[in-house]
mmCIF file of C-alpha atoms in Angstrom:
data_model
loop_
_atom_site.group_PDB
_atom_site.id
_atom_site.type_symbol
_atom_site.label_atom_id
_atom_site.label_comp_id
_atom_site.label_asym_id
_atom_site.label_seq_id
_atom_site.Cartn_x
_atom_site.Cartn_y
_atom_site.Cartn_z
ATOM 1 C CA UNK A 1 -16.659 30.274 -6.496
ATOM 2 C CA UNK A 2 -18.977 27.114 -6.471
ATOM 3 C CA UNK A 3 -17.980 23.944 -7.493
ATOM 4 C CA UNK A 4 -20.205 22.383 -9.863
ATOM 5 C CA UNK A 5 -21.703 19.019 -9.391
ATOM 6 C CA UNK A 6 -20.683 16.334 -11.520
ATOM 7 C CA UNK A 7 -23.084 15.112 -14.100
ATOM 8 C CA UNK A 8 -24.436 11.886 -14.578
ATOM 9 C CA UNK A 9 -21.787 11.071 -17.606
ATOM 10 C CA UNK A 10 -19.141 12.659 -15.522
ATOM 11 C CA UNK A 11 -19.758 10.068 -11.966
ATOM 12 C CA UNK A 12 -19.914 7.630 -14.710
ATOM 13 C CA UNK A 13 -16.743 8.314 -16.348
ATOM 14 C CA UNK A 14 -14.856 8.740 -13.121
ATOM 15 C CA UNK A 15 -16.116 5.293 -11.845
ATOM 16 C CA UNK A 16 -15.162 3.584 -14.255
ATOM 17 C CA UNK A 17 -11.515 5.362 -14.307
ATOM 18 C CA UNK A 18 -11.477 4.228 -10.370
ATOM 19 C CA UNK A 19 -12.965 0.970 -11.063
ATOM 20 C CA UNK A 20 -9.809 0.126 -14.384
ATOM 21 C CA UNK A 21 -7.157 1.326 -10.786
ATOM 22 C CA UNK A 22 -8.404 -0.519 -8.618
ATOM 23 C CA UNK A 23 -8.345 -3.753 -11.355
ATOM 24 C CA UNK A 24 -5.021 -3.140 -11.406
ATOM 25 C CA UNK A 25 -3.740 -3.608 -8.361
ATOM 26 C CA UNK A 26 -4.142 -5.685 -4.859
ATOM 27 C CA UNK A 27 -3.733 -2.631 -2.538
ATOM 28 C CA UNK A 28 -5.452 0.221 -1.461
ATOM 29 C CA UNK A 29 -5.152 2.508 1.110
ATOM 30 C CA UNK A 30 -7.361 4.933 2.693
ATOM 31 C CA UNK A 31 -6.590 8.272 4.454
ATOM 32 C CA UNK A 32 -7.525 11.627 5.480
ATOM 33 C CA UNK A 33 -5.882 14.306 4.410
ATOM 34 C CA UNK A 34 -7.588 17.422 5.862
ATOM 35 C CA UNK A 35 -5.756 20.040 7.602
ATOM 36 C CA UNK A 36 -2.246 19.388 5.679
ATOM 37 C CA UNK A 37 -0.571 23.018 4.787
ATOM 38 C CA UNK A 38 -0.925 23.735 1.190
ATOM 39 C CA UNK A 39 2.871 22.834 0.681
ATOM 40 C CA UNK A 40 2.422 19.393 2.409
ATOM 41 C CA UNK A 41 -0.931 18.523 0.071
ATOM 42 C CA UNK A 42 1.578 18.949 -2.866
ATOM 43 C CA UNK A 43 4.636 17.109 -1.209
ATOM 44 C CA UNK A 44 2.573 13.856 -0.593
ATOM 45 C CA UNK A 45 1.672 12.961 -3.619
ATOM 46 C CA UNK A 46 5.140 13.300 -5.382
ATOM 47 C CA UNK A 47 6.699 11.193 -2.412
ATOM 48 C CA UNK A 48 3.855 8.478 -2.861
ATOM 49 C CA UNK A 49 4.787 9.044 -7.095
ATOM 50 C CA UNK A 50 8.309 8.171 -5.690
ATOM 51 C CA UNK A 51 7.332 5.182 -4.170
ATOM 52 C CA UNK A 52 5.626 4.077 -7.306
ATOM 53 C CA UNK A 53 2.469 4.125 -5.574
ATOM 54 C CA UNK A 54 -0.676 6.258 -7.317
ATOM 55 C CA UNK A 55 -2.357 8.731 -4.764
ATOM 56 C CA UNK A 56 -5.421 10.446 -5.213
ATOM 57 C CA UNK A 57 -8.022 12.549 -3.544
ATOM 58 C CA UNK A 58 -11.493 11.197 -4.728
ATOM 59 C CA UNK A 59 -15.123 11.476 -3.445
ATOM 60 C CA UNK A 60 -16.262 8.671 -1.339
ATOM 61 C CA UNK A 61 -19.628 7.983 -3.458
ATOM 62 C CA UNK A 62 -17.297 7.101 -6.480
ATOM 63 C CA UNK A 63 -14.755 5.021 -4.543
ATOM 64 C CA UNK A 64 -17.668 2.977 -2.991
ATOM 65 C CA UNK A 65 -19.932 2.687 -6.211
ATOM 66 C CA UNK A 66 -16.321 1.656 -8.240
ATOM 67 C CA UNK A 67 -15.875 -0.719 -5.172
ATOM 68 C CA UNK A 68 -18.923 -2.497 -5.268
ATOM 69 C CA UNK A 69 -19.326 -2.924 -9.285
ATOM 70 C CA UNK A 70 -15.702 -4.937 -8.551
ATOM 71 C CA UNK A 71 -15.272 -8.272 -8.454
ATOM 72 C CA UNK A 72 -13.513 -8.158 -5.692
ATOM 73 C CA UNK A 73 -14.481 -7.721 -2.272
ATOM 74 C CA UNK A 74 -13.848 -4.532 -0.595
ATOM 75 C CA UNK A 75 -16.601 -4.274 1.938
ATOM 76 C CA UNK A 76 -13.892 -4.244 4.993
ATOM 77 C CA UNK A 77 -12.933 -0.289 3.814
ATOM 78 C CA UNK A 78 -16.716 0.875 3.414
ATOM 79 C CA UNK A 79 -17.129 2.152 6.803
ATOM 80 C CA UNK A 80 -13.600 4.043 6.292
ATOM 81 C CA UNK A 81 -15.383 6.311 3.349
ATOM 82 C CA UNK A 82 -16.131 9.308 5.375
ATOM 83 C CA UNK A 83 -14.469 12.750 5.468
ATOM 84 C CA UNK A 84 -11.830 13.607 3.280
ATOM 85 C CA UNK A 85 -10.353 11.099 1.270
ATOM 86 C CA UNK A 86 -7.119 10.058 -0.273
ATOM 87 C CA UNK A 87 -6.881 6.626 -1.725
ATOM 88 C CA UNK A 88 -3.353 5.195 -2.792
ATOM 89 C CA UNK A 89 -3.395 2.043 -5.382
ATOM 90 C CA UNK A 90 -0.054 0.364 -5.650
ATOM 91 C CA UNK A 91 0.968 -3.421 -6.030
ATOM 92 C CA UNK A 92 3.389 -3.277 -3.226
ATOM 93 C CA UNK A 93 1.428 -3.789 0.189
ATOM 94 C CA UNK A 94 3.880 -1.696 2.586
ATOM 95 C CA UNK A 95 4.956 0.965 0.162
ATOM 96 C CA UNK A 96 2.257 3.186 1.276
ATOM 97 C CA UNK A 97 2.862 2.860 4.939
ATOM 98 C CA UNK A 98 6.579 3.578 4.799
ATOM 99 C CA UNK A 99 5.673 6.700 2.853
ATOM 100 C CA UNK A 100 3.286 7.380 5.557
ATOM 101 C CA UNK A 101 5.623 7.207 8.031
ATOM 102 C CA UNK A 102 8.142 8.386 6.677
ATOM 103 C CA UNK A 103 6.112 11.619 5.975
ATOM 104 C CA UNK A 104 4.590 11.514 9.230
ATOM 105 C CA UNK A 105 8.566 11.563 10.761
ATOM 106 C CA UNK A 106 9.355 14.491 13.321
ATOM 107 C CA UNK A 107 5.655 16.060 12.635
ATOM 108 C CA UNK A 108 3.675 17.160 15.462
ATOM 109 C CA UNK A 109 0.192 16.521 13.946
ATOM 110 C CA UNK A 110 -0.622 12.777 12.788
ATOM 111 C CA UNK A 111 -1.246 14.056 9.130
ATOM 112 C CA UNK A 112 -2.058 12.104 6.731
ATOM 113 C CA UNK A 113 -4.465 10.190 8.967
ATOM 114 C CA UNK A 114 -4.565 6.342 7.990
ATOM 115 C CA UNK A 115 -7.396 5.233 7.430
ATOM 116 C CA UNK A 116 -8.023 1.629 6.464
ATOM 117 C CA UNK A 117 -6.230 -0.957 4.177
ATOM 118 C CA UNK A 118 -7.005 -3.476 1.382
ATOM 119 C CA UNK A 119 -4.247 -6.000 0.733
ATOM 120 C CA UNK A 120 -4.545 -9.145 -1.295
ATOM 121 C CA UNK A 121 -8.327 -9.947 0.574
ATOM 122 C CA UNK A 122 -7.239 -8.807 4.030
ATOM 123 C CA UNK A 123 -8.260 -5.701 5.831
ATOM 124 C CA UNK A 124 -6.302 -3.501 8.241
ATOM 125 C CA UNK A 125 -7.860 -1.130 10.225
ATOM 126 C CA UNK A 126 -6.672 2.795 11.663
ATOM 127 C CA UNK A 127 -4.126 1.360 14.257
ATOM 128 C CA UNK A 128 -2.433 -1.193 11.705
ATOM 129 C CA UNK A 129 0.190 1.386 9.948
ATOM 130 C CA UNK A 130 3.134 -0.294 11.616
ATOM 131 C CA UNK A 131 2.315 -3.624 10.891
ATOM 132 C CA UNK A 132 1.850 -2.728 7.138
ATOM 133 C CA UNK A 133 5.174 -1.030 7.095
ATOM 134 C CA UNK A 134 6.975 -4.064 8.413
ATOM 135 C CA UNK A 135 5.313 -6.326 5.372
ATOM 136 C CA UNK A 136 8.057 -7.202 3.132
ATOM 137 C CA UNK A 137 8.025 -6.676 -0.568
ATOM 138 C CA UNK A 138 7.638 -9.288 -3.130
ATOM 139 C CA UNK A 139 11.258 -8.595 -4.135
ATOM 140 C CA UNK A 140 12.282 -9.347 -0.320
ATOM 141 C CA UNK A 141 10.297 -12.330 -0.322
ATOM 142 C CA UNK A 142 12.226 -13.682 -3.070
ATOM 143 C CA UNK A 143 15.561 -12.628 -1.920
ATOM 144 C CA UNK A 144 14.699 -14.197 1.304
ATOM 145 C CA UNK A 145 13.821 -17.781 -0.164
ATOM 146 C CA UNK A 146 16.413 -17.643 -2.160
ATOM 147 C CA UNK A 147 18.776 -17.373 0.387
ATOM 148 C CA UNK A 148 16.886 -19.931 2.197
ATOM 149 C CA UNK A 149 17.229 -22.345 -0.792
ATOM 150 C CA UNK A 150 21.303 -21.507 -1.179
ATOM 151 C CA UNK A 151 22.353 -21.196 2.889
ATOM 152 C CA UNK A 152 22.983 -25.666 2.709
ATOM 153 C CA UNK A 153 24.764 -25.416 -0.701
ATOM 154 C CA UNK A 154 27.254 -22.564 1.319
ATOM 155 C CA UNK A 155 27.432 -24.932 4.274
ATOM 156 C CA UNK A 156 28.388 -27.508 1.961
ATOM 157 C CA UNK A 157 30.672 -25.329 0.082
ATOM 158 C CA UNK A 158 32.690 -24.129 3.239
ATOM 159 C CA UNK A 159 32.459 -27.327 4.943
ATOM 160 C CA UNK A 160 34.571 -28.698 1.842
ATOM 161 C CA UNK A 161 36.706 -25.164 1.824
ATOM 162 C CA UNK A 162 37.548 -25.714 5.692
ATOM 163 C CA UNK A 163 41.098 -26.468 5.993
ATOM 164 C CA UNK A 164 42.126 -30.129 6.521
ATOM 165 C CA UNK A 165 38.672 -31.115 6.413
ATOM 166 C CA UNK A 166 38.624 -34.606 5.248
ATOM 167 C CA UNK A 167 34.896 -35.721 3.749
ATOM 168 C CA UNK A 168 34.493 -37.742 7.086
ATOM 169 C CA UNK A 169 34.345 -34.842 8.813
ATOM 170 C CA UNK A 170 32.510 -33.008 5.877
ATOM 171 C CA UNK A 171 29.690 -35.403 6.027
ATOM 172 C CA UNK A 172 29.808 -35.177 9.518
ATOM 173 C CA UNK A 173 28.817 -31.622 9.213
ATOM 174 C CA UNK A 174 26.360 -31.845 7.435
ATOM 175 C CA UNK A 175 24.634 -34.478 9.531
#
C-alpha cells in the first residue's frame, strides 16, 4: 500500500491552495503531531474547526515553497519544517494556543508538539505557547479601549450621582 508521489501539476496545485491560506490570514502555527492515538488525530482538528482556526497536516516542501513565493516574510518558521507537520491558519493570534492547551490539559504526553509561530511579522519559537495563549483577541482589545475611553465619563457620571455632592466637590473629583 504505497503512496504515490505527487506530480508536478499536483505540488503545483497544492502550493498554490497553501499559498491563497496563508494570504488570508496573519497567523500560522506549526506543530508535530506524530504519535497522537488515532482518536486524538481526529479530535484535534474539529476542536481547532471550533475555534475557527483551519488545521492541516501538509508536507514541509509545499509549506516552504508556498512560503517563500509569499510576499510576506516567513523565514523565522523555516527551520521548524521538519518531521511531521500540522500547520493551523487563523486570524486570531492566541486561538491556536488555547486549543493547544486546552487539548494538551491532564495528558501525560506533550502531544501536539508546538512548534513555531507566525503572528503579524513576529516569530515565536517551541517554548512560547504560554505567551501566545495569554495574547488577547482583537475583540478584547477593543473591549478593553473602550472601557478605557468610557471609565472618566463613569467617574464623571457617579461623581454627579454621589449624594449631596455639590459641583464644587464634583470638580474637585475630578481634579
Amino acid at each position: 500500500n504505497r503512496i504515490m508521489a505527487l506530480t508536478k501539476q499536483q505540488k503545483q496545485e497544492a502550493v498554490a491552495a497553501i499559498a491563497e491560506q496563508l494570504g488570508e490570514v496573519n497567523t500560522v502555527y506549526l506543530t508535530d503531531h506524530a504519535g497522537l492515538t488515532v482518536d486524538e488525530v481526529n479530535q484535534l482538528p474539529a476542536s481547532f474547526r471550533e475555534a475557527g482556526v483551519t488545521y492541516k497536516v501538509l508536507k514541509n516542501t509545499l509549506v516552504r515553497r508556498a512560503m517563500e513565493d509569499s510576499d510576506v516574510d516567513y523565514s523565522g518558521l523555516y527551520d521548524a519544517l521538519h518531521g511531521p507537520t500540522a500547520v493551523a491558519f487563523t486570524t486570531d493570534p492566541a486561538s491556536p494556543a488555547k486549543v493547544i492547551k486546552k487539548f494538551l490539559d491532564g495528558k501525560e504526553k506533550e502531544l501536539p508538539r508546538f512548534k513555531a509561530a507566525y503572528v503579524d511579522g513576529a516569530f515565536f519559537a517551541e517554548g512560547q505557547l504560554d505567551t501566545l495563549a495569554a495574547l488577547k483577541s482583537k475583540d478584547e482589545l477593543i473591549a478593553d479601549i473602550i472601557g478605557l475611553l468610557m471609565a472618566p465619563i463613569n467617574n464623571v457620571a457617579s461623581a454627579l450621582n454621589a449624594q449631596g455632592a455639590g459641583l464644587a466637590s464634583v470638580i474637585q473629583q475630578i481634579s
